[in-house]
Tab-separated table of C-alpha atoms in Angstrom:
chain	number	residue	atom	x	y	z
D	1	MET	CA	-13.633	-9.149	-12.997
D	2	ILE	CA	-14.415	-7.222	-9.803
D	3	PRO	CA	-14.633	-3.494	-10.646
D	4	ARG	CA	-11.937	-1.384	-9.008
D	5	ILE	CA	-12.698	1.900	-7.255
D	6	LEU	CA	-9.706	3.671	-8.781
D	7	GLU	CA	-10.674	6.128	-11.515
D	8	THR	CA	-7.849	7.254	-13.762
D	9	THR	CA	-7.882	10.197	-16.136
D	10	GLU	CA	-8.986	9.888	-19.742
D	11	GLU	CA	-7.389	13.198	-20.738
D	12	ASN	CA	-3.775	13.071	-19.585
D	13	SER	CA	-0.755	10.804	-19.393
D	14	PHE	CA	-0.345	9.090	-16.038
D	15	PHE	CA	1.711	6.807	-13.863
D	16	LEU	CA	0.009	3.842	-12.218
D	17	PHE	CA	2.154	2.508	-9.392
D	18	GLY	CA	1.459	-0.508	-7.230
D	19	ALA	CA	3.178	-3.555	-5.798
D	20	ARG	CA	3.374	-6.653	-7.964
D	21	GLY	CA	0.108	-8.559	-8.116
D	22	THR	CA	-2.218	-5.672	-7.223
D	23	GLY	CA	-3.898	-5.771	-10.633
D	24	LYS	CA	-2.354	-2.853	-12.531
D	25	THR	CA	-2.041	-4.655	-15.862
D	26	THR	CA	-5.520	-6.186	-15.653
D	27	TYR	CA	-6.989	-2.781	-14.838
D	28	ILE	CA	-5.261	-1.098	-17.781
D	29	LYS	CA	-6.140	-3.839	-20.266
D	30	ASN	CA	-9.807	-3.655	-19.285
D	31	ILE	CA	-9.965	0.085	-19.892
D	32	PHE	CA	-7.891	0.406	-23.029
D	33	ASN	CA	-8.289	-1.825	-26.078
D	34	SER	CA	-5.895	-2.856	-28.826
D	35	GLU	CA	-7.531	-0.503	-31.331
D	36	ASN	CA	-6.741	2.697	-29.467
D	37	SER	CA	-3.588	1.681	-27.581
D	38	LEU	CA	-0.145	0.170	-27.994
D	39	TYR	CA	0.860	-2.129	-25.140
D	40	ILE	CA	4.557	-2.707	-24.373
D	41	ASP	CA	5.450	-5.255	-21.667
D	42	LEU	CA	8.856	-4.401	-20.239
D	43	LEU	CA	8.822	-7.526	-18.062
D	44	GLN	CA	9.618	-9.537	-21.183
D	45	PRO	CA	13.432	-9.837	-21.239
D	46	ASP	CA	13.809	-9.393	-25.002
D	47	ILE	CA	11.561	-6.310	-25.035
D	48	GLU	CA	13.356	-4.817	-22.039
D	49	ASP	CA	16.729	-5.450	-23.673
D	50	MET	CA	15.678	-3.829	-26.949
D	51	TYR	CA	14.516	-0.595	-25.336
D	52	ALA	CA	17.378	-0.509	-22.839
D	53	ARG	CA	19.883	-0.658	-25.702
D	54	ARG	CA	18.057	1.766	-27.975
D	55	PRO	CA	15.465	3.912	-26.146
D	56	GLU	CA	14.939	5.948	-29.312
D	57	THR	CA	13.255	2.863	-30.820
D	58	LEU	CA	10.114	3.903	-28.956
D	59	GLU	CA	9.912	7.224	-30.781
D	60	GLN	CA	10.514	5.580	-34.143
D	61	GLN	CA	7.851	2.996	-33.381
D	62	ILE	CA	5.295	5.616	-32.372
D	63	ASN	CA	5.978	7.633	-35.513
D	64	ALA	CA	4.876	4.600	-37.524
D	65	ILE	CA	1.665	3.630	-35.733
D	66	PRO	CA	-1.829	4.618	-36.967
D	67	SER	CA	-3.256	7.915	-35.784
D	68	ALA	CA	-6.150	6.012	-34.176
D	69	VAL	CA	-3.751	4.739	-31.534
D	70	LYS	CA	-3.922	7.438	-28.875
D	71	TRP	CA	-2.509	5.657	-25.820
D	72	ILE	CA	0.939	4.139	-25.314
D	73	ILE	CA	1.126	1.735	-22.371
D	74	LEU	CA	4.562	0.999	-20.922
D	75	ASP	CA	4.128	-1.764	-18.344
D	76	GLU	CA	6.734	-1.777	-15.522
D	77	ILE	CA	8.515	1.355	-16.689
D	78	GLN	CA	11.112	1.113	-13.909
D	79	LYS	CA	12.740	-1.664	-15.931
D	80	VAL	CA	13.961	0.893	-18.488
D	81	PRO	CA	13.993	4.314	-16.804
D	82	ARG	CA	15.892	5.801	-19.774
D	83	LEU	CA	12.628	5.607	-21.707
D	84	LEU	CA	11.325	8.466	-19.577
D	85	ASN	CA	13.411	10.942	-21.560
D	86	VAL	CA	11.792	9.729	-24.765
D	87	VAL	CA	8.333	9.792	-23.205
D	88	HIS	CA	8.916	13.328	-21.977
D	89	ARG	CA	9.835	14.473	-25.468
D	90	LEU	CA	6.843	12.704	-27.038
D	91	ILE	CA	4.371	14.164	-24.543
D	92	GLU	CA	5.567	17.595	-25.625
D	93	SER	CA	5.766	16.933	-29.383
D	94	SER	CA	3.015	14.408	-30.207
D	95	ASN	CA	-0.685	13.900	-29.559
D	96	LYS	CA	-0.088	10.575	-27.825
D	97	LYS	CA	-0.891	9.941	-24.171
D	98	PHE	CA	1.164	7.592	-22.040
D	99	ILE	CA	0.298	5.148	-19.279
D	100	LEU	CA	3.360	4.170	-17.286
D	101	THR	CA	2.890	1.375	-14.763
D	102	GLY	CA	5.484	0.421	-12.180
D	103	SER	CA	6.048	-1.592	-9.027
D	104	SER	CA	8.978	0.506	-7.860
D	105	GLY	CA	9.637	4.208	-7.762
D	106	ARG	CA	13.254	3.737	-6.723
D	107	LYS	CA	14.888	4.049	-10.136
D	108	LEU	CA	12.393	6.607	-11.371
D	109	LYS	CA	13.335	9.011	-8.588
D	110	ARG	CA	16.635	9.480	-10.393
D	111	GLY	CA	15.096	10.444	-13.730
D	112	ALA	CA	11.389	11.122	-13.576
D	113	ALA	CA	11.254	14.454	-11.779
D	114	ASN	CA	10.564	16.349	-14.976
D	115	LEU	CA	7.815	13.926	-15.959
D	116	LEU	CA	6.177	13.787	-12.568
D	117	ALA	CA	5.953	17.567	-12.331
D	118	GLY	CA	2.516	17.836	-13.883
D	119	ARG	CA	3.089	16.152	-17.220
D	120	ALA	CA	1.866	12.812	-15.929
D	121	PHE	CA	-0.641	12.320	-13.155
D	122	VAL	CA	0.166	9.750	-10.465
D	123	TYR	CA	-2.100	6.977	-9.143
D	124	THR	CA	-1.508	3.962	-6.942
D	125	MET	CA	-3.175	0.548	-7.137
D	126	HIS	CA	-3.604	-1.452	-3.929
D	127	PRO	CA	-4.808	-4.943	-3.036
D	128	MET	CA	-8.574	-5.380	-3.142
D	129	ILE	CA	-10.495	-3.276	-0.623
D	130	TYR	CA	-13.790	-3.786	1.177
D	131	LEU	CA	-15.688	-1.231	-0.936
D	132	GLU	CA	-14.720	-3.232	-4.035
D	133	LEU	CA	-15.529	-6.671	-2.619
D	134	GLN	CA	-18.543	-5.840	-0.420
D	135	ASP	CA	-20.675	-9.012	-0.092
D	136	SER	CA	-17.842	-11.306	-1.178
D	137	PHE	CA	-15.522	-9.921	1.490
D	138	LYS	CA	-14.618	-12.270	4.367
D	139	LEU	CA	-12.780	-10.626	7.271
D	140	ASN	CA	-10.995	-13.684	8.668
D	141	SER	CA	-9.810	-14.643	5.197
D	142	ALA	CA	-8.475	-11.116	4.657
D	143	LEU	CA	-6.623	-11.216	7.988
D	144	HIS	CA	-5.067	-14.601	7.222
D	145	TRP	CA	-4.405	-14.431	3.478
D	146	GLY	CA	-4.636	-10.755	2.593
D	147	THR	CA	-6.496	-9.395	-0.423
D	148	LEU	CA	-4.207	-9.618	-3.444
D	149	PRO	CA	-6.512	-10.214	-6.453
D	150	ARG	CA	-5.030	-13.591	-7.443
D	151	LEU	CA	-6.075	-15.119	-4.114
D	152	PHE	CA	-9.769	-14.793	-4.961
D	153	SER	CA	-9.412	-17.351	-7.743
D	154	LEU	CA	-7.702	-19.896	-5.464
D	155	LYS	CA	-9.994	-22.180	-3.460
D	156	LYS	CA	-7.569	-24.342	-1.503
D	157	ASP	CA	-5.489	-23.108	1.434
D	158	LYS	CA	-2.407	-24.928	0.170
D	159	ASP	CA	-2.643	-23.020	-3.124
D	160	LYS	CA	-2.984	-19.716	-1.297
D	161	GLN	CA	0.077	-20.580	0.802
D	162	ALA	CA	2.029	-21.495	-2.323
D	163	TYR	CA	1.044	-18.258	-4.052
D	164	LEU	CA	2.066	-16.023	-1.148
D	165	ARG	CA	5.359	-17.840	-0.634
D	166	ALA	CA	6.090	-17.548	-4.340
D	167	TYR	CA	5.139	-13.871	-4.147
D	168	THR	CA	7.770	-13.123	-1.515
D	169	LEU	CA	10.410	-15.070	-3.445
D	170	THR	CA	9.486	-13.184	-6.614
D	171	TYR	CA	9.834	-9.916	-4.715
D	172	LEU	CA	13.369	-10.839	-3.679
D	173	LYS	CA	14.281	-12.101	-7.136
D	174	GLU	CA	12.748	-9.443	-9.365
D	175	GLU	CA	12.640	-6.318	-7.218
D	176	ILE	CA	15.785	-6.719	-5.143
D	177	ILE	CA	18.285	-8.996	-6.921
D	178	ALA	CA	17.446	-8.121	-10.527
D	179	GLU	CA	17.471	-4.391	-9.815
D	180	GLN	CA	20.756	-4.693	-7.875
D	181	ILE	CA	19.304	-2.646	-5.040
D	182	ILE	CA	21.538	-4.265	-2.417
D	183	ARG	CA	24.842	-6.108	-2.606
D	184	LYS	CA	24.285	-8.736	0.086
D	185	LEU	CA	20.954	-10.549	0.033
D	186	ASP	CA	21.162	-12.601	3.250
D	187	PRO	CA	21.025	-9.645	5.687
D	188	PHE	CA	18.095	-8.187	3.751
D	189	ARG	CA	16.303	-11.538	3.782
D	190	ASN	CA	16.735	-11.677	7.572
D	191	PHE	CA	15.591	-8.090	7.835
D	192	LEU	CA	12.352	-8.882	5.978
D	193	GLU	CA	11.392	-11.517	8.552
D	194	ILE	CA	12.249	-9.277	11.499
D	195	ALA	CA	10.422	-6.317	9.938
D	196	ALA	CA	7.351	-8.525	9.475
D	197	GLN	CA	7.538	-9.603	13.115
D	198	SER	CA	7.745	-5.903	14.059
D	199	ASN	CA	4.836	-4.917	11.816
D	200	GLY	CA	2.702	-2.169	13.375
D	201	LYS	CA	5.181	-1.437	16.151
D	202	ILE	CA	7.250	1.705	16.604
D	203	ILE	CA	10.485	1.161	14.711
D	204	ASN	CA	13.553	0.647	16.882
D	205	TYR	CA	16.279	0.922	14.256
D	206	THR	CA	19.075	0.065	16.697
D	207	ASN	CA	17.506	-3.162	17.937
D	208	ILE	CA	16.644	-4.317	14.431
D	209	ALA	CA	20.201	-3.569	13.303
D	210	LYS	CA	21.554	-5.777	16.103
D	211	ASP	CA	19.172	-8.597	15.193
D	212	VAL	CA	20.053	-8.423	11.497
D	213	GLY	CA	23.788	-7.916	12.056
D	214	VAL	CA	24.134	-4.638	10.160
D	215	ASP	CA	24.480	-0.998	11.156
D	216	THR	CA	21.576	1.354	11.833
D	217	LYS	CA	22.044	3.297	8.588
D	218	THR	CA	21.648	0.062	6.639
D	219	VAL	CA	18.396	-0.746	8.432
D	220	ILE	CA	17.083	2.728	7.639
D	221	SER	CA	17.970	2.154	3.985
D	222	TYR	CA	16.208	-1.237	4.082
D	223	PHE	CA	12.977	0.378	5.257
D	224	SER	CA	13.388	2.919	2.464
D	225	ILE	CA	13.644	0.037	-0.022
D	226	LEU	CA	10.380	-1.435	1.282
D	227	GLU	CA	8.669	1.921	0.778
D	228	ASP	CA	10.155	2.519	-2.660
D	229	THR	CA	9.152	-0.940	-3.870
D	230	LEU	CA	5.650	-0.373	-2.432
D	231	ILE	CA	5.823	-3.433	-0.186
D	232	GLY	CA	5.019	-1.349	2.887
D	233	PHE	CA	4.363	2.115	4.242
D	234	ILE	CA	5.467	4.323	7.115
D	235	LEU	CA	2.951	5.696	9.624
D	236	PRO	CA	4.596	8.789	11.112
D	237	PRO	CA	4.037	10.171	14.610
D	238	PHE	CA	1.597	13.051	14.873
D	239	HIS	CA	3.228	16.220	13.602
D	240	ARG	CA	2.752	18.339	16.732
D	241	SER	CA	3.228	17.454	20.364
D	242	ILE	CA	0.023	17.403	22.382
D	243	ARG	CA	1.480	15.481	25.309
D	244	LYS	CA	4.913	15.551	26.885
D	245	GLN	CA	7.463	12.981	25.732
D	246	GLN	CA	5.551	12.046	22.611
D	247	ARG	CA	7.273	9.247	20.689
D	248	THR	CA	9.006	10.459	17.536
D	249	ASN	CA	9.890	7.249	15.648
D	250	PRO	CA	7.466	6.056	12.969
D	251	LYS	CA	5.633	2.763	12.705
D	252	PHE	CA	5.927	0.501	9.679
D	253	TYR	CA	3.198	-1.617	8.093
D	254	PHE	CA	3.446	-4.080	5.231
D	255	PHE	CA	1.002	-3.298	2.435
D	256	ASP	CA	-0.897	-6.575	2.802
D	257	THR	CA	-1.695	-8.833	5.767
D	258	GLY	CA	-1.057	-12.033	3.801
D	259	VAL	CA	2.339	-10.891	2.526
D	260	LYS	CA	3.279	-9.942	6.085
D	261	ARG	CA	2.348	-13.449	7.301
D	262	SER	CA	4.318	-15.007	4.474
D	263	LEU	CA	7.409	-13.009	5.370
D	264	ASP	CA	7.285	-13.940	9.066
D	265	ARG	CA	6.493	-17.589	8.158
D	266	THR	CA	3.139	-17.830	9.957
D	267	LEU	CA	0.883	-18.726	7.003
D	268	ASP	CA	0.247	-22.200	8.410
D	269	VAL	CA	-0.542	-20.852	11.907
D	270	PRO	CA	-4.342	-20.629	12.441
D	271	MET	CA	-5.707	-17.125	12.985
D	272	LYS	CA	-7.739	-17.533	16.200
D	273	GLU	CA	-10.190	-14.887	17.330
D	274	GLY	CA	-9.448	-13.419	20.752
D	275	THR	CA	-5.685	-13.913	20.506
D	276	TYR	CA	-2.997	-11.227	20.541
D	277	GLU	CA	-2.061	-12.151	16.971
D	278	TYR	CA	-5.653	-11.754	15.796
D	279	GLY	CA	-5.862	-8.314	17.398
D	280	ASN	CA	-2.644	-7.215	15.699
D	281	ALA	CA	-3.839	-8.509	12.335
D	282	PHE	CA	-7.174	-6.712	12.726
D	283	GLU	CA	-5.451	-3.424	13.556
D	284	HIS	CA	-3.083	-3.892	10.601
D	285	PHE	CA	-6.010	-4.552	8.267
D	286	ILE	CA	-8.071	-1.557	9.411
D	287	ILE	CA	-5.173	0.897	9.139
D	288	ALA	CA	-4.159	-0.393	5.703
D	289	GLU	CA	-7.777	-0.463	4.540
D	290	ILE	CA	-8.436	3.157	5.501
D	291	ILE	CA	-5.195	4.377	3.940
D	292	ARG	CA	-5.796	2.415	0.718
D	293	THR	CA	-9.368	3.625	0.345
D	294	ALA	CA	-8.392	7.220	1.062
D	295	SER	CA	-5.707	7.115	-1.640
D	296	TYR	CA	-8.507	6.467	-4.158
D	297	LEU	CA	-11.188	8.787	-2.794
D	298	PHE	CA	-9.479	11.424	-0.618
D	299	PRO	CA	-5.781	11.564	-1.585
D	300	ASP	CA	-5.161	14.731	0.457
D	301	TRP	CA	-5.850	13.010	3.757
D	302	ARG	CA	-2.785	12.514	5.965
D	303	PHE	CA	-2.264	9.797	8.553
D	304	SER	CA	-0.297	9.469	11.786
D	305	TYR	CA	-0.401	7.937	15.259
D	306	ILE	CA	0.293	9.101	18.815
D	307	GLN	CA	2.013	7.276	21.629
D	308	THR	CA	3.194	9.122	24.721
D	309	GLY	CA	6.097	8.186	26.939
D	310	ALA	CA	3.550	6.928	29.465
D	311	GLY	CA	2.162	4.495	26.862
D	312	ALA	CA	-1.107	6.246	26.014
D	313	GLU	CA	-1.791	5.672	22.322
D	314	ILE	CA	-4.137	6.567	19.494
D	315	ASP	CA	-3.855	3.988	16.722
D	316	LEU	CA	-4.699	6.293	13.826
D	317	ILE	CA	-5.146	10.039	13.363
D	318	ILE	CA	-6.584	11.313	10.094
D	319	ASP	CA	-6.006	14.913	9.082
D	320	ARG	CA	-8.963	15.583	6.774
D	321	PRO	CA	-8.765	19.011	5.082
D	322	GLY	CA	-12.025	20.873	5.594
D	323	LEU	CA	-13.216	18.376	8.215
D	324	PRO	CA	-12.388	17.745	11.883
D	325	TYR	CA	-9.582	15.350	12.703
D	326	ALA	CA	-10.649	11.724	13.007
D	327	ILE	CA	-8.959	9.988	15.952
D	328	ILE	CA	-9.335	6.241	15.997
D	329	GLU	CA	-8.874	3.364	18.422
D	330	ILE	CA	-8.996	-0.129	16.904
D	331	LYS	CA	-10.213	-3.139	18.878
D	332	SER	CA	-10.879	-6.651	17.599
D	333	SER	CA	-13.416	-7.170	20.397
D	334	THR	CA	-17.041	-8.102	19.664
D	335	ASN	CA	-18.243	-6.311	22.802
D	336	VAL	CA	-16.775	-2.837	23.303
D	337	ASP	CA	-17.185	-1.145	26.688
D	338	GLU	CA	-15.869	1.878	28.592
D	339	ARG	CA	-12.482	0.291	29.207
D	340	ASP	CA	-11.832	0.215	25.458
D	341	ILE	CA	-12.417	3.922	24.901
D	342	ARG	CA	-10.830	5.401	28.025
D	343	VAL	CA	-7.560	6.481	26.365
D	344	LEU	CA	-9.249	7.730	23.207
D	345	ASP	CA	-11.746	9.771	25.220
D	346	SER	CA	-8.903	11.322	27.229
D	347	PHE	CA	-7.350	12.690	24.019
D	348	THR	CA	-10.552	14.266	22.697
D	349	SER	CA	-9.932	17.577	24.452
D	350	ASP	CA	-6.515	17.873	22.752
D	351	PHE	CA	-8.232	18.254	19.382
D	352	ASN	CA	-10.877	20.683	18.184
D	353	SER	CA	-14.117	18.640	18.289
D	354	PRO	CA	-12.661	15.577	16.545
D	355	LEU	CA	-14.541	12.603	15.151
D	356	SER	CA	-13.614	10.043	17.821
D	357	LEU	CA	-14.152	6.450	16.684
D	358	CYS	CA	-13.614	3.101	18.340
D	359	ILE	CA	-13.637	0.670	15.411
D	360	SER	CA	-14.265	-2.962	16.294
D	361	ARG	CA	-16.186	-6.122	15.417
D	362	ASP	CA	-18.977	-5.231	17.859
D	363	PRO	CA	-22.212	-5.275	15.819
D	364	ILE	CA	-23.952	-2.836	18.201
D	365	GLU	CA	-23.223	0.851	17.663
D	366	LYS	CA	-22.729	2.747	20.933
D	367	GLN	CA	-21.973	6.272	22.059
D	368	ILE	CA	-19.766	6.243	25.154
D	369	ARG	CA	-19.047	9.804	26.298
D	370	ASN	CA	-17.260	11.490	23.356
D	371	VAL	CA	-16.526	8.276	21.452
D	372	THR	CA	-18.654	6.618	18.781
D	373	CYS	CA	-18.157	2.846	18.934
D	374	ILE	CA	-18.880	1.404	15.513
D	375	HIS	CA	-18.560	-1.858	13.596
D	376	TRP	CA	-15.625	-1.802	11.203
D	377	GLU	CA	-17.764	-2.243	8.054
D	378	LYS	CA	-19.963	0.716	8.941
D	379	SER	CA	-16.906	2.796	9.863
D	380	ILE	CA	-15.514	2.379	6.335
D	381	MET	CA	-18.855	3.325	4.806
D	382	MET	CA	-19.185	6.335	7.121
D	383	LEU	CA	-15.639	7.664	6.721
D	384	PHE	CA	-15.860	7.550	2.950
D	385	GLY	CA	-19.379	8.916	2.541
D	386	LYS	CA	-21.019	5.685	1.426
D	387	LEU	CA	-23.822	5.706	4.010
């Protein structure tokens, strides 16, 4: 097993959220053993049904277990949100600690507020990141297939394709249909493909609504579903205007490059260096990689982008408490020059001595005016204090 960077508490109950297949269950089972924990898998239909019918069964069960069992693990807690009331009571009245994993926060938002308010810490598990994989990491593979843990045990491309296609079908079946999140599946299925094609672009809700054949409010709710089920994330515009006519709509990114390619049906299309598609995939990967890594190491960092009405853009802005802003341009080029940093350099004066980075595949580090041009691997190590 490849060690994960996430470090969870050993002293307090906690939630561990993450999309399906990110390794939550494996992580928990490798930390907690059967002697000191009770594991309950709510993905099993009979187990889910039992607790859904009689949530109080959990309390009765815990009253009967040996005192050596200190941890209660409820895997995929969103399946039976009514259990949260029981868990809340037991956190207050017993010496047991709870680990609550979930791939969706949608149902929990309607019942977990009391639990989330300090009684249980909150963590998120992501696909594998560079700092976890290091020497076994292959960029082009990550751009094409993504970094969900299961992929690293599959050797053949056809098996990787089959896994990712099954993943997207499982998402529709278990997260959308089974949870009765929407009434009509076909428009949402069409929306998923269009959203994947629009990955990394500023969201135009009206145009997407026309393409899907629904109203704008429905499209907004669809994006909310993707966020709540952890299949993607919003990158908001920078919170204050530093140029006139700054764009105000957010961007949307899927949580994994391979899942994105599965949804827009391009898994069998070769990822060729130097193409527009390769550049988009590289930008997607870098933004997701920085946000994932920060959620483990620097959870107070905040992320945004800037695009002006004239088209000038900064791909990623990082608000780092106690440190200067980091403003980042992302290029898939292997030979960065002054043309690549012109826009980024022009924004430097709008911030107070920012860390200005042009992240690329260029192996030669360069300083061009106010911009440090750096290879993507070194940029990750530098940003997160690993150099």
